């Protein structure tokens, strides 16, 4: 069970494509079974085992202890919470087995807009007057009251619009869970080891003439501004280095506003090129499911959009041998909210790009080997459809 929990936890982290894609398949099965709307937190995941929490910290998932730019006011706020209360929060997380938060309904457009503004306010010291109500049993959930059911990890949102106070309570609760993880002795040890490893990699990158962290951030912010049309102002920024998931040391940069949007970039330390992009906007994952027939009808246009993105946004101009559309389906219905396109290159590798089918917005991009492509073809429920290159 521990392996599966880890895969669930890192769905949207910038990690190797093999691990990420395998985990995504597991989460889609979970979604199909539960039929809840859900939101995967890329660096604030509830774990049932402290050892798993330590692994999450090692790959940069928990932001508070490893994020250099955390605002002092938040740190001070978390440190003011009684230790006993934090320990209870940690125990709650250990006892939970689900890999994602659940929501009784999705946020309204107005709530998302206010969430973005209030997230920025929270970082600047505007805190809630009360704590989020936590209940133990579903029978304690009342229709008009915001609460969190700890046994299922579900936020019950009232049918009315959330107040600013209630949104701030949710934001603080998420920070509180993150901070509680740092009380675990195993996690504390991992934090120290993580910081040591980061310093070692930075030294290697500098010695090899690689780009600086500031240069990598400039690349990511340029993408945010010019392609996505989104400012990083008021977003939480998380940065870490690794030298395992790609052939070269890589900066992984995340910009996020809790429950609203998450943008992930993997940037080569050698030349600043984009290795991986992923966009997660929870509202886009709550779209009506396509039938396989509908998906096949959309693939010609999807292929054209994907190739246009490769050429115009990434500057990739290849003579591809073939293109395949890919999705996971069950009983004639897609289990995901995006369709992936694999462009087969002459060297046998693939440019992999995915779009949300409802909005046609980018879901993710990376380059993978044929071996990984063949692995994905073998997944349960995998559907691979050849797409005409000339159509």
Coordinates of C-alpha atoms in Angstrom, one line a residue:
X1 CA 0.0 0.0 0.0
X2 CA 2.9 2.4 0.7
X3 CA 4.0 2.4 -3.0
X4 CA 0.6 3.2 -4.2
X5 CA 0.2 6.0 -1.7
X6 CA 3.4 7.5 -2.9
X7 CA 2.3 7.4 -6.5
X8 CA -0.9 9.1 -5.6
X9 CA 0.9 11.8 -3.7
X10 CA 3.1 12.9 -6.6
X11 CA 0.7 13.1 -9.5
X12 CA 1.6 16.6 -10.4
X13 CA 5.2 16.9 -9.2
X14 CA 7.9 17.4 -11.8
X15 CA 9.3 13.9 -11.6
X16 CA 10.2 11.2 -14.1
X17 CA 7.5 10.6 -16.7
X18 CA 7.5 6.8 -15.9
X19 CA 6.6 7.4 -12.3
X20 CA 4.2 10.2 -12.9
X21 CA 2.2 8.5 -15.7
X22 CA 1.9 5.3 -13.7
X23 CA 0.6 7.3 -10.7
X24 CA -1.8 9.2 -12.8
X25 CA -3.4 5.9 -13.9
X26 CA -3.9 4.9 -10.3
X27 CA -5.5 8.2 -9.5
X28 CA -7.9 8.0 -12.4
X29 CA -9.1 4.6 -11.1
X30 CA -9.6 6.1 -7.7
X31 CA -11.6 9.0 -9.2
X32 CA -13.8 6.6 -11.1
X33 CA -14.5 4.6 -8.0
X34 CA -15.3 7.5 -5.8
X35 CA -16.9 9.9 -8.2
X36 CA -15.9 12.8 -6.0
X37 CA -14.6 16.0 -7.3
X38 CA -11.0 16.2 -6.0
X39 CA -8.0 18.4 -5.8
X40 CA -4.5 17.0 -5.6
X41 CA -2.1 19.1 -3.6
X42 CA 1.3 19.0 -5.1
X43 CA 3.2 19.7 -1.9
X44 CA 0.6 19.2 0.9
X45 CA -0.4 15.6 0.9
X46 CA -1.9 13.7 3.8
X47 CA 0.1 10.5 4.6
X48 CA -0.8 7.5 6.7
X49 CA 2.9 6.8 7.3
X50 CA 5.5 9.3 8.4
X51 CA 8.1 7.5 6.2
X52 CA 6.0 8.4 3.2
X53 CA 5.9 12.0 4.4
X54 CA 9.7 11.9 4.5
X55 CA 9.9 10.7 0.9
X56 CA 7.6 13.5 -0.1
X57 CA 9.8 16.0 1.5
X58 CA 12.8 14.5 -0.2
X59 CA 11.4 15.4 -3.6
X60 CA 10.4 18.9 -2.6
X61 CA 6.7 18.4 -2.0
X62 CA 6.3 20.0 1.4
X63 CA 6.9 23.7 0.9
X64 CA 7.3 25.2 4.3
X65 CA 10.6 23.8 5.5
X66 CA 12.3 23.8 2.1
X67 CA 11.0 26.8 0.4
X68 CA 13.4 29.7 0.7
X69 CA 10.8 32.4 0.0
X70 CA 8.2 31.5 2.7
X71 CA 7.0 34.7 4.2
X72 CA 8.0 35.3 7.8
X73 CA 4.4 36.2 8.8
X74 CA 3.2 32.7 7.9
X75 CA 6.1 31.0 9.7
X76 CA 5.4 33.1 12.8
X77 CA 1.7 32.3 12.6
X78 CA 2.4 28.5 12.4
X79 CA 4.8 28.7 15.3
X80 CA 2.2 30.4 17.5
X81 CA -0.2 27.4 17.2
X82 CA 0.1 25.2 20.4
X83 CA 2.3 22.2 19.9
X84 CA -0.4 19.8 21.1
X85 CA -2.7 21.1 18.3
X86 CA -0.1 20.6 15.7
X87 CA 0.6 17.1 16.9
X88 CA -3.2 16.3 16.7
X89 CA -3.1 17.6 13.1
X90 CA -0.1 15.3 12.3
X91 CA -1.8 12.3 13.8
X92 CA -4.9 13.0 11.7
X93 CA -2.8 13.0 8.6
X94 CA -1.1 9.7 9.5
X95 CA -4.5 8.0 10.0
X96 CA -5.9 9.1 6.6
X97 CA -5.3 6.8 3.7
X98 CA -6.8 8.7 0.8
X99 CA -4.2 10.4 -1.5
X100 CA -6.3 13.6 -2.3
X101 CA -8.6 16.1 -0.8
X102 CA -12.3 15.7 -1.7
X103 CA -14.8 18.4 -2.1
X104 CA -18.6 18.3 -1.8
X105 CA -18.8 20.7 -4.7
X106 CA -16.4 22.7 -6.8
X107 CA -15.6 26.3 -6.1
X108 CA -17.7 28.9 -7.9
X109 CA -16.0 31.3 -10.4
X110 CA -16.4 34.1 -7.8
X111 CA -14.9 31.9 -5.0
X112 CA -11.9 31.1 -7.2
X113 CA -11.4 34.8 -7.9
X114 CA -11.6 35.7 -4.2
X115 CA -9.4 32.7 -3.3
X116 CA -6.6 34.1 -5.4
X117 CA -6.8 37.5 -3.8
X118 CA -7.2 36.1 -0.3
X119 CA -4.3 33.7 -0.8
X120 CA -2.1 36.7 -1.5
X121 CA -3.6 38.5 1.5
X122 CA -2.8 35.6 3.8
X123 CA 0.8 35.7 2.8
X124 CA 0.8 39.3 3.8
X125 CA -0.6 38.7 7.3
X126 CA -4.4 38.8 6.8
X127 CA -5.4 35.7 8.9
X128 CA -8.9 34.2 9.7
X129 CA -10.5 35.0 13.0
X130 CA -11.5 31.4 13.6
X131 CA -10.3 27.9 12.7
X132 CA -11.8 25.6 10.2
X133 CA -14.5 23.3 11.8
X134 CA -13.3 19.7 11.8
X135 CA -15.8 16.9 12.4
X136 CA -15.3 13.2 13.0
X137 CA -18.5 11.8 11.6
X138 CA -20.6 12.5 8.5
X139 CA -23.7 12.9 10.7
X140 CA -22.1 16.1 12.2
X141 CA -22.0 17.8 8.8
X142 CA -24.7 20.5 8.6
X143 CA -26.0 21.9 5.3
X144 CA -25.0 25.6 5.8
X145 CA -21.7 25.2 7.6
X146 CA -18.2 24.8 6.1
X147 CA -16.4 21.9 7.7
X148 CA -13.8 19.2 7.0
X149 CA -14.6 15.5 7.6
X150 CA -11.3 14.1 8.9
X151 CA -12.2 10.4 8.2
X152 CA -12.6 10.9 4.5
X153 CA -10.6 14.1 3.9
X154 CA -13.6 15.8 2.4
X155 CA -14.3 19.6 2.6
X156 CA -18.0 20.1 2.8
X157 CA -18.8 23.5 1.2
X158 CA -22.2 25.1 1.9
X159 CA -24.5 25.6 -1.1
X160 CA -24.2 29.3 -0.7
X161 CA -21.0 31.3 -1.6
X162 CA -18.2 31.0 0.9
X163 CA -17.4 34.1 2.9
X164 CA -13.9 35.6 2.9
X165 CA -13.4 34.4 6.5
X166 CA -14.2 30.8 5.4
X167 CA -11.8 30.9 2.5
X168 CA -9.1 32.1 4.8
X169 CA -9.9 29.2 7.1
X170 CA -9.3 26.8 4.3
X171 CA -6.0 28.4 3.3
X172 CA -4.8 28.4 6.9
X173 CA -5.8 24.7 7.3
X174 CA -3.7 23.7 4.3
X175 CA -0.7 25.6 5.7
X176 CA -1.3 24.0 9.1
X177 CA -1.2 20.5 7.7
X178 CA 2.0 21.2 5.9
X179 CA 3.7 22.6 8.9
X180 CA 2.5 19.7 11.1
X181 CA 4.4 17.3 9.0
X182 CA 7.7 19.0 10.0
X183 CA 7.1 17.8 13.6
X184 CA 7.8 14.2 12.6
X185 CA 11.4 13.4 13.5
X186 CA 11.9 11.4 10.3
X187 CA 10.7 14.5 8.3
X188 CA 13.1 16.7 10.3
X189 CA 16.0 14.5 9.4
X190 CA 15.0 14.5 5.7
X191 CA 14.8 18.3 5.7
X192 CA 18.4 18.5 6.8
X193 CA 19.5 16.0 4.3
X194 CA 17.4 17.7 1.6
X195 CA 19.1 21.0 2.2
X196 CA 22.5 19.5 2.2
X197 CA 21.8 17.7 -1.2
X198 CA 20.4 20.9 -2.7
X199 CA 23.6 22.8 -1.7
X200 CA 25.8 20.1 -3.3
X201 CA 23.8 20.1 -6.6
X202 CA 24.0 23.9 -6.7
X203 CA 27.7 23.8 -6.3
X204 CA 28.0 21.3 -9.1
X205 CA 25.8 23.4 -11.4
X206 CA 27.8 26.5 -10.7
X207 CA 31.1 24.7 -11.3
X208 CA 29.9 23.4 -14.6
X209 CA 28.8 26.8 -15.9
X210 CA 25.1 26.0 -15.6
X211 CA 22.4 28.6 -15.4
X212 CA 21.5 30.1 -12.0
X213 CA 18.3 29.7 -10.1
X214 CA 17.4 33.3 -10.9
X215 CA 17.9 32.6 -14.6
X216 CA 15.6 29.5 -14.4
X217 CA 13.0 31.5 -12.6
X218 CA 13.1 34.1 -15.3
X219 CA 12.5 31.4 -17.9
X220 CA 9.5 30.1 -16.0
X221 CA 8.1 33.6 -15.4
X222 CA 8.4 34.5 -19.1
X223 CA 6.4 31.4 -19.9
X224 CA 3.7 32.3 -17.4
X225 CA 3.5 35.8 -18.8
X226 CA 3.7 35.2 -22.5
X227 CA 2.1 31.8 -23.0
X228 CA -0.3 31.4 -20.2
X229 CA -1.0 35.1 -19.8
X230 CA -0.8 34.7 -16.0
X231 CA 1.2 36.8 -13.5
X232 CA 3.1 35.1 -10.7
X233 CA 2.3 38.0 -8.4
X234 CA 0.7 36.6 -5.2
X235 CA 1.5 33.0 -6.1
X236 CA 3.5 30.7 -4.0
X237 CA 6.8 29.8 -5.6
X238 CA 8.6 26.5 -4.9
X239 CA 12.0 25.7 -6.4
X240 CA 14.2 22.7 -6.0
X241 CA 17.0 21.0 -8.0
X242 CA 17.5 17.4 -8.8
X243 CA 19.9 15.4 -11.0
X244 CA 18.0 12.1 -11.3
X245 CA 14.8 12.5 -13.3
X246 CA 16.4 13.8 -16.5
X247 CA 19.8 13.4 -18.2
X248 CA 21.0 16.7 -16.8
X249 CA 20.5 18.5 -13.5
X250 CA 17.1 20.2 -13.6
X251 CA 15.4 23.1 -11.8
X252 CA 11.8 22.3 -10.8
X253 CA 9.7 25.4 -10.3
X254 CA 6.1 25.5 -9.2
X255 CA 3.7 28.5 -9.1
X256 CA 0.4 28.0 -7.3
X257 CA -2.6 29.4 -5.6
X258 CA -4.2 26.8 -3.4
X259 CA -7.2 25.1 -5.0
X260 CA -7.2 27.5 -7.9
X261 CA -4.2 26.8 -10.2
X262 CA -0.8 25.0 -10.3
X263 CA 1.9 25.5 -12.9
X264 CA 5.0 23.3 -13.1
X265 CA 8.2 23.7 -15.0
X266 CA 11.3 21.6 -15.3
X267 CA 14.2 23.6 -16.7
X268 CA 17.6 22.4 -17.8
X269 CA 20.5 23.8 -15.9
X270 CA 22.6 23.5 -19.0
X271 CA 20.8 25.9 -21.4
X272 CA 17.5 26.8 -19.8
X273 CA 15.4 24.7 -22.1
X274 CA 12.0 23.4 -21.1
X275 CA 12.2 19.7 -20.1
X276 CA 8.7 19.4 -18.8
X277 CA 5.5 21.5 -18.3
X278 CA 2.3 20.6 -16.5
X279 CA -0.7 22.7 -15.7
X280 CA -3.3 21.7 -13.2
X281 CA -6.5 23.7 -12.8
X282 CA -8.9 21.7 -10.7
X283 CA -12.0 23.1 -12.3
X284 CA -10.8 21.7 -15.7
X285 CA -10.9 18.2 -14.2
X286 CA -14.6 18.4 -13.4
X287 CA -15.7 18.5 -17.0
X288 CA -18.3 16.0 -18.5
X289 CA -16.7 12.8 -19.5
X290 CA -16.2 12.0 -23.2
X291 CA -17.2 8.8 -24.8
X292 CA -14.6 7.0 -26.8
X293 CA -16.4 7.9 -30.0
X294 CA -16.4 11.6 -29.1
X295 CA -12.7 11.4 -28.3
X296 CA -11.9 9.8 -31.6
X297 CA -13.8 12.6 -33.4
X298 CA -11.7 15.2 -31.6
X299 CA -8.3 13.7 -32.2
X300 CA -7.6 15.3 -35.7
X301 CA -8.1 18.8 -34.3
X302 CA -6.2 17.9 -31.2
X303 CA -3.3 16.6 -33.2
X304 CA -3.1 19.9 -35.1
X305 CA -3.3 22.0 -31.9
X306 CA -0.6 19.8 -30.3
X307 CA 1.7 20.2 -33.3
X308 CA 1.1 23.9 -33.4
X309 CA 2.2 24.1 -29.8
X310 CA 5.3 22.2 -30.4
X311 CA 6.3 24.4 -33.3
X312 CA 5.2 27.8 -32.2
X313 CA 5.7 27.6 -28.4
X314 CA 8.6 25.2 -28.0
X315 CA 10.3 25.8 -31.3
X316 CA 10.3 22.0 -32.1
X317 CA 10.2 21.3 -35.8
X318 CA 10.4 17.6 -36.5
X319 CA 9.6 15.2 -39.3
X320 CA 7.5 12.9 -37.3
X321 CA 7.0 9.3 -38.3
X322 CA 3.6 8.9 -36.7
X323 CA 1.2 10.4 -34.1
X324 CA -1.0 8.5 -31.6
X325 CA -3.8 9.8 -29.4
X326 CA -3.9 8.2 -25.9
X327 CA -6.4 8.0 -23.1
X328 CA -7.6 5.7 -20.4
X329 CA -11.2 4.4 -20.8
X330 CA -13.6 2.1 -19.1
X331 CA -17.0 1.0 -20.4
X332 CA -16.7 3.2 -23.5
X333 CA -16.0 6.4 -21.4
X334 CA -12.8 8.3 -20.7
X335 CA -11.6 8.4 -17.1
X336 CA -9.5 11.5 -17.6
X337 CA -10.2 15.1 -18.6
X338 CA -7.4 15.3 -21.1
X339 CA -6.2 13.5 -24.3
X340 CA -2.5 12.9 -24.8
X341 CA -0.7 12.9 -28.2
X342 CA 2.5 11.0 -28.8
X343 CA 4.6 12.3 -31.7
X344 CA 7.0 9.6 -32.8
X345 CA 10.4 11.1 -33.8
X346 CA 13.0 9.5 -36.2
X347 CA 15.2 8.6 -33.2
X348 CA 12.5 6.5 -31.7
X349 CA 11.6 8.8 -28.9
X350 CA 8.3 10.7 -28.5
X351 CA 7.2 14.2 -27.9
X352 CA 4.3 13.8 -25.5
X353 CA 1.7 16.6 -25.1
X354 CA -1.7 16.6 -23.5
X355 CA -4.7 19.0 -23.7
X356 CA -7.8 19.4 -21.6
X357 CA -10.5 18.4 -24.1
X358 CA -13.1 20.7 -22.7
X359 CA -11.1 24.0 -22.9
X360 CA -8.3 22.8 -25.2
X361 CA -5.9 24.2 -22.6
X362 CA -2.4 22.7 -22.2
X363 CA -2.3 19.9 -19.6
X364 CA 1.4 18.9 -20.0
X365 CA 4.4 18.3 -22.2
X366 CA 7.6 16.3 -22.0
X367 CA 9.8 14.0 -24.2
X368 CA 9.8 10.3 -23.4
X369 CA 11.5 7.1 -24.7
X370 CA 9.9 4.4 -26.7
X371 CA 10.2 2.1 -23.7
X372 CA 8.0 4.4 -21.6
X373 CA 5.6 4.7 -24.5
X374 CA 5.3 0.9 -24.7
X375 CA 4.7 0.7 -21.0
X376 CA 1.8 3.1 -21.2
X377 CA 0.2 1.2 -24.0
X378 CA 0.1 -1.8 -21.7
X379 CA -1.9 0.0 -19.0
X380 CA -5.3 -1.3 -18.1
X381 CA -7.9 0.6 -20.0
X382 CA -5.3 2.3 -22.3
X383 CA -6.6 3.2 -25.7
X384 CA -4.1 4.2 -28.4
X385 CA -5.5 5.6 -31.7
X386 CA -3.3 6.3 -34.7
X387 CA -3.9 9.9 -36.0
X388 CA -3.3 11.0 -39.6
X389 CA -0.3 13.3 -39.8
X390 CA -1.7 15.0 -42.9
X391 CA -5.2 15.6 -41.7

